[in-house]
PDB file of C-alpha atoms in Angstrom:
ATOM      1  CA  UNK T1445      11.377   9.473   7.612  1.00  0.00           C
ATOM      2  CA  UNK T1446       9.726  11.188  10.013  1.00  0.00           C
ATOM      3  CA  UNK T1447       9.388  11.147  13.684  1.00  0.00           C
ATOM      4  CA  UNK T1448       5.468   9.948  14.300  1.00  0.00           C
ATOM      5  CA  UNK T1449       5.946   7.542  11.430  1.00  0.00           C
ATOM      6  CA  UNK T1450       9.814   5.470  12.516  1.00  0.00           C
ATOM      7  CA  UNK T1451       8.020   5.603  16.200  1.00  0.00           C
ATOM      8  CA  UNK T1452       5.405   3.319  14.292  1.00  0.00           C
ATOM      9  CA  UNK T1453       7.578   1.396  11.712  1.00  0.00           C
ATOM     10  CA  UNK T1454       9.755   0.594  14.924  1.00  0.00           C
ATOM     11  CA  UNK T1455       7.333  -0.911  16.638  1.00  0.00           C
ATOM     12  CA  UNK T1456       6.378  -3.502  14.478  1.00  0.00           C
ATOM     13  CA  UNK T1457       8.099  -7.464  15.016  1.00  0.00           C
ATOM     14  CA  UNK T1458      10.938  -8.233  13.647  1.00  0.00           C
ATOM     15  CA  UNK T1459       9.412  -9.738  10.570  1.00  0.00           C
ATOM     16  CA  UNK T1460       6.953  -7.582  10.388  1.00  0.00           C
ATOM     17  CA  UNK T1461       9.365  -5.148  10.189  1.00  0.00           C
ATOM     18  CA  UNK T1462      11.299  -5.891   7.308  1.00  0.00           C
ATOM     19  CA  UNK T1463       8.752  -6.742   4.435  1.00  0.00           C
ATOM     20  CA  UNK T1464       6.715  -3.532   5.481  1.00  0.00           C
ATOM     21  CA  UNK T1465      10.466  -1.695   5.108  1.00  0.00           C
ATOM     22  CA  UNK T1466      10.448  -2.868   1.554  1.00  0.00           C
ATOM     23  CA  UNK T1467       7.080  -2.441   0.860  1.00  0.00           C
ATOM     24  CA  UNK T1468       7.948   1.299   2.345  1.00  0.00           C
ATOM     25  CA  UNK T1469      10.585   1.219  -0.697  1.00  0.00           C
ATOM     26  CA  UNK T1470       8.245  -0.009  -3.236  1.00  0.00           C
ATOM     27  CA  UNK T1471       6.219   2.442  -2.205  1.00  0.00           C
ATOM     28  CA  UNK T1472       8.869   5.507  -2.205  1.00  0.00           C
ATOM     29  CA  UNK T1473       9.891   4.219  -5.909  1.00  0.00           C
ATOM     30  CA  UNK T1474       7.368   3.607  -7.755  1.00  0.00           C
ATOM     31  CA  UNK T1475       6.206   6.834  -7.207  1.00  0.00           C
ATOM     32  CA  UNK T1476       8.595   8.503  -8.509  1.00  0.00           C
ATOM     33  CA  UNK T1477       8.149   6.277 -11.592  1.00  0.00           C
ATOM     34  CA  UNK T1478       4.690   8.104 -12.118  1.00  0.00           C
ATOM     35  CA  UNK T1479       4.883  12.336 -12.492  1.00  0.00           C
ATOM     36  CA  UNK T1480       1.928  12.468 -13.167  1.00  0.00           C
ATOM     37  CA  UNK T1481       1.152  12.006  -9.149  1.00  0.00           C
ATOM     38  CA  UNK T1482       3.053  14.678  -7.766  1.00  0.00           C
ATOM     39  CA  UNK T1483       4.768  14.553  -4.429  1.00  0.00           C
ATOM     40  CA  UNK T1484       3.937  11.465  -2.137  1.00  0.00           C
ATOM     41  CA  UNK T1485       3.902  12.411   0.898  1.00  0.00           C
ATOM     42  CA  UNK T1486       3.947  10.353   3.848  1.00  0.00           C
ATOM     43  CA  UNK T1487       2.027  10.215   7.125  1.00  0.00           C
ATOM     44  CA  UNK T1488       0.232   8.714  10.189  1.00  0.00           C
ATOM     45  CA  UNK T1489      -3.751   7.958  10.082  1.00  0.00           C
ATOM     46  CA  UNK T1490      -5.230   5.756  12.245  1.00  0.00           C
ATOM     47  CA  UNK T1491      -1.708   5.775  14.051  1.00  0.00           C
ATOM     48  CA  UNK T1492      -0.937   3.819  10.048  1.00  0.00           C
ATOM     49  CA  UNK T1493       1.801   4.870   8.448  1.00  0.00           C
ATOM     50  CA  UNK T1494       0.244   6.224   5.157  1.00  0.00           C
ATOM     51  CA  UNK T1495       1.913   7.583   1.222  1.00  0.00           C
ATOM     52  CA  UNK T1496      -0.810   9.298  -0.274  1.00  0.00           C
ATOM     53  CA  UNK T1497      -0.503  12.189  -2.913  1.00  0.00           C
ATOM     54  CA  UNK T1498      -0.532  16.322  -2.462  1.00  0.00           C
ATOM     55  CA  UNK T1499      -2.358  15.821  -6.107  1.00  0.00           C
ATOM     56  CA  UNK T1500      -5.191  13.959  -5.357  1.00  0.00           C
ATOM     57  CA  UNK T1501      -4.152  11.123  -8.039  1.00  0.00           C
ATOM     58  CA  UNK T1502      -4.532   8.729  -6.256  1.00  0.00           C
ATOM     59  CA  UNK T1503      -5.857   6.238  -3.459  1.00  0.00           C
ATOM     60  CA  UNK T1504      -3.882   6.234  -0.153  1.00  0.00           C
ATOM     61  CA  UNK T1505      -1.960   3.062   0.377  1.00  0.00           C
ATOM     62  CA  UNK T1506      -1.724   2.785   4.951  1.00  0.00           C
ATOM     63  CA  UNK T1507       0.868  -0.107   5.591  1.00  0.00           C
ATOM     64  CA  UNK T1508      -0.126  -2.102   8.676  1.00  0.00           C
ATOM     65  CA  UNK T1509       0.123  -5.131  10.638  1.00  0.00           C
ATOM     66  CA  UNK T1510      -3.277  -7.337  10.066  1.00  0.00           C
ATOM     67  CA  UNK T1511      -2.947 -10.596  12.550  1.00  0.00           C
ATOM     68  CA  UNK T1512       0.485 -12.249  12.104  1.00  0.00           C
ATOM     69  CA  UNK T1513       0.180 -10.884   8.583  1.00  0.00           C
ATOM     70  CA  UNK T1514       0.890  -7.406   7.154  1.00  0.00           C
ATOM     71  CA  UNK T1515      -1.971  -5.496   5.073  1.00  0.00           C
ATOM     72  CA  UNK T1516      -1.261  -2.136   2.179  1.00  0.00           C
ATOM     73  CA  UNK T1517      -5.546  -0.948   2.911  1.00  0.00           C
ATOM     74  CA  UNK T1518      -7.679   1.822   0.721  1.00  0.00           C
ATOM     75  CA  UNK T1519     -10.194   3.446   1.063  1.00  0.00           C
ATOM     76  CA  UNK T1520     -13.219   0.409   1.344  1.00  0.00           C
ATOM     77  CA  UNK T1521     -15.047   2.677  -1.371  1.00  0.00           C
ATOM     78  CA  UNK T1522     -12.195   2.419  -4.182  1.00  0.00           C
ATOM     79  CA  UNK T1523     -12.928  -0.405  -6.776  1.00  0.00           C
ATOM     80  CA  UNK T1524      -9.378  -0.843  -6.249  1.00  0.00           C
ATOM     81  CA  UNK T1525      -8.820  -4.687  -4.825  1.00  0.00           C
ATOM     82  CA  UNK T1526     -12.610  -6.244  -6.788  1.00  0.00           C
ATOM     83  CA  UNK T1527     -10.694  -4.918  -9.781  1.00  0.00           C
ATOM     84  CA  UNK T1528      -7.148  -6.939  -7.970  1.00  0.00           C
ATOM     85  CA  UNK T1529      -8.514  -9.885  -6.678  1.00  0.00           C
ATOM     86  CA  UNK T1530      -9.941 -11.858 -10.631  1.00  0.00           C
ATOM     87  CA  UNK T1531      -5.640 -10.685 -10.973  1.00  0.00           C
ATOM     88  CA  UNK T1532      -4.058 -11.490  -8.090  1.00  0.00           C
ATOM     89  CA  UNK T1533      -5.867 -13.640  -6.282  1.00  0.00           C
ATOM     90  CA  UNK T1534      -3.407 -16.306  -6.058  1.00  0.00           C
ATOM     91  CA  UNK T1535      -0.685 -14.327  -4.583  1.00  0.00           C
ATOM     92  CA  UNK T1536      -2.819 -12.660  -2.368  1.00  0.00           C
ATOM     93  CA  UNK T1537      -5.420 -12.047   0.864  1.00  0.00           C
ATOM     94  CA  UNK T1538      -7.935  -9.619   0.878  1.00  0.00           C
ATOM     95  CA  UNK T1539     -10.206  -7.650   3.020  1.00  0.00           C
ATOM     96  CA  UNK T1540     -14.116  -6.581   1.973  1.00  0.00           C
ATOM     97  CA  UNK T1541     -12.426  -3.760  -0.597  1.00  0.00           C
ATOM     98  CA  UNK T1542     -10.067  -2.822   1.722  1.00  0.00           C
ATOM     99  CA  UNK T1543      -6.857  -4.839   1.894  1.00  0.00           C
ATOM    100  CA  UNK T1544      -4.432  -6.366   0.346  1.00  0.00           C
ATOM    101  CA  UNK T1545      -2.757  -8.716   2.816  1.00  0.00           C
ATOM    102  CA  UNK T1546       0.276 -10.457   2.663  1.00  0.00           C
ATOM    103  CA  UNK T1547       2.377 -12.927   4.393  1.00  0.00           C
ATOM    104  CA  UNK T1548       6.208 -11.618   5.889  1.00  0.00           C
ATOM    105  CA  UNK T1549       7.047 -15.037   5.775  1.00  0.00           C
ATOM    106  CA  UNK T1550       7.355 -15.455   1.656  1.00  0.00           C
ATOM    107  CA  UNK T1551       8.998 -13.497  -0.704  1.00  0.00           C
ATOM    108  CA  UNK T1552       7.306  -9.907  -1.356  1.00  0.00           C
ATOM    109  CA  UNK T1553       5.195 -10.681  -4.319  1.00  0.00           C
ATOM    110  CA  UNK T1554       7.831  -6.891  -6.134  1.00  0.00           C
ATOM    111  CA  UNK T1555       5.421  -7.378  -9.312  1.00  0.00           C
ATOM    112  CA  UNK T1556       2.171  -7.476  -7.990  1.00  0.00           C
ATOM    113  CA  UNK T1557       2.951  -5.449  -5.073  1.00  0.00           C
ATOM    114  CA  UNK T1558       4.146  -2.049  -7.659  1.00  0.00           C
ATOM    115  CA  UNK T1559       0.914  -3.172  -9.858  1.00  0.00           C
ATOM    116  CA  UNK T1560      -1.115  -2.333  -7.201  1.00  0.00           C
ATOM    117  CA  UNK T1561       0.568   0.806  -5.868  1.00  0.00           C
ATOM    118  CA  UNK T1562       0.379   2.202  -9.171  1.00  0.00           C
ATOM    119  CA  UNK T1563      -2.900   1.656  -9.378  1.00  0.00           C
ATOM    120  CA  UNK T1564      -3.204   3.181  -5.955  1.00  0.00           C
ATOM    121  CA  UNK T1565      -1.233   5.819  -5.906  1.00  0.00           C
ATOM    122  CA  UNK T1566      -3.378   6.522  -9.702  1.00  0.00           C
ATOM    123  CA  UNK T1567      -6.313   5.030  -9.426  1.00  0.00           C
ATOM    124  CA  UNK T1568      -8.407   8.925  -9.343  1.00  0.00           C
ATOM    125  CA  UNK T1569      -6.863   9.387 -13.095  1.00  0.00           C
ATOM    126  CA  UNK T1570      -8.316   6.411 -14.201  1.00  0.00           C
ATOM    127  CA  UNK T1571     -11.087   5.988 -16.489  1.00  0.00           C
ATOM    128  CA  UNK T1572     -11.749   2.246 -15.859  1.00  0.00           C
ATOM    129  CA  UNK T1573     -13.253   3.233 -12.902  1.00  0.00           C
ATOM    130  CA  UNK T1574     -16.870   1.427 -11.624  1.00  0.00           C
TER     131      UNK T1574
END
């Protein structure tokens, strides 16, 4: 992890930090199962840890706090959040077309997060975009 990214993670409260680091690991591990996306880059955008594909196969995923919860943010002009709302409305909360919101005090919905991460990292490869 780059020092500037680590500094941002280190600034999070412990409850949120644990969940955010677990989601970071999910993103990194999921990316490793998707050879078609190429290399994954970890950086900061708007002072938020951001995960984007070098080949631009997907939409960047940003991790940050959302009040006392945590969020995975994607570009607001994608249809990604709208596509998963009907699938996971009982699992996630949402913020418009830009974020999936999670309570860090509950067990992480790993299966659903992996689906969302895969969808984000391959967004521009999908024929299902509307």
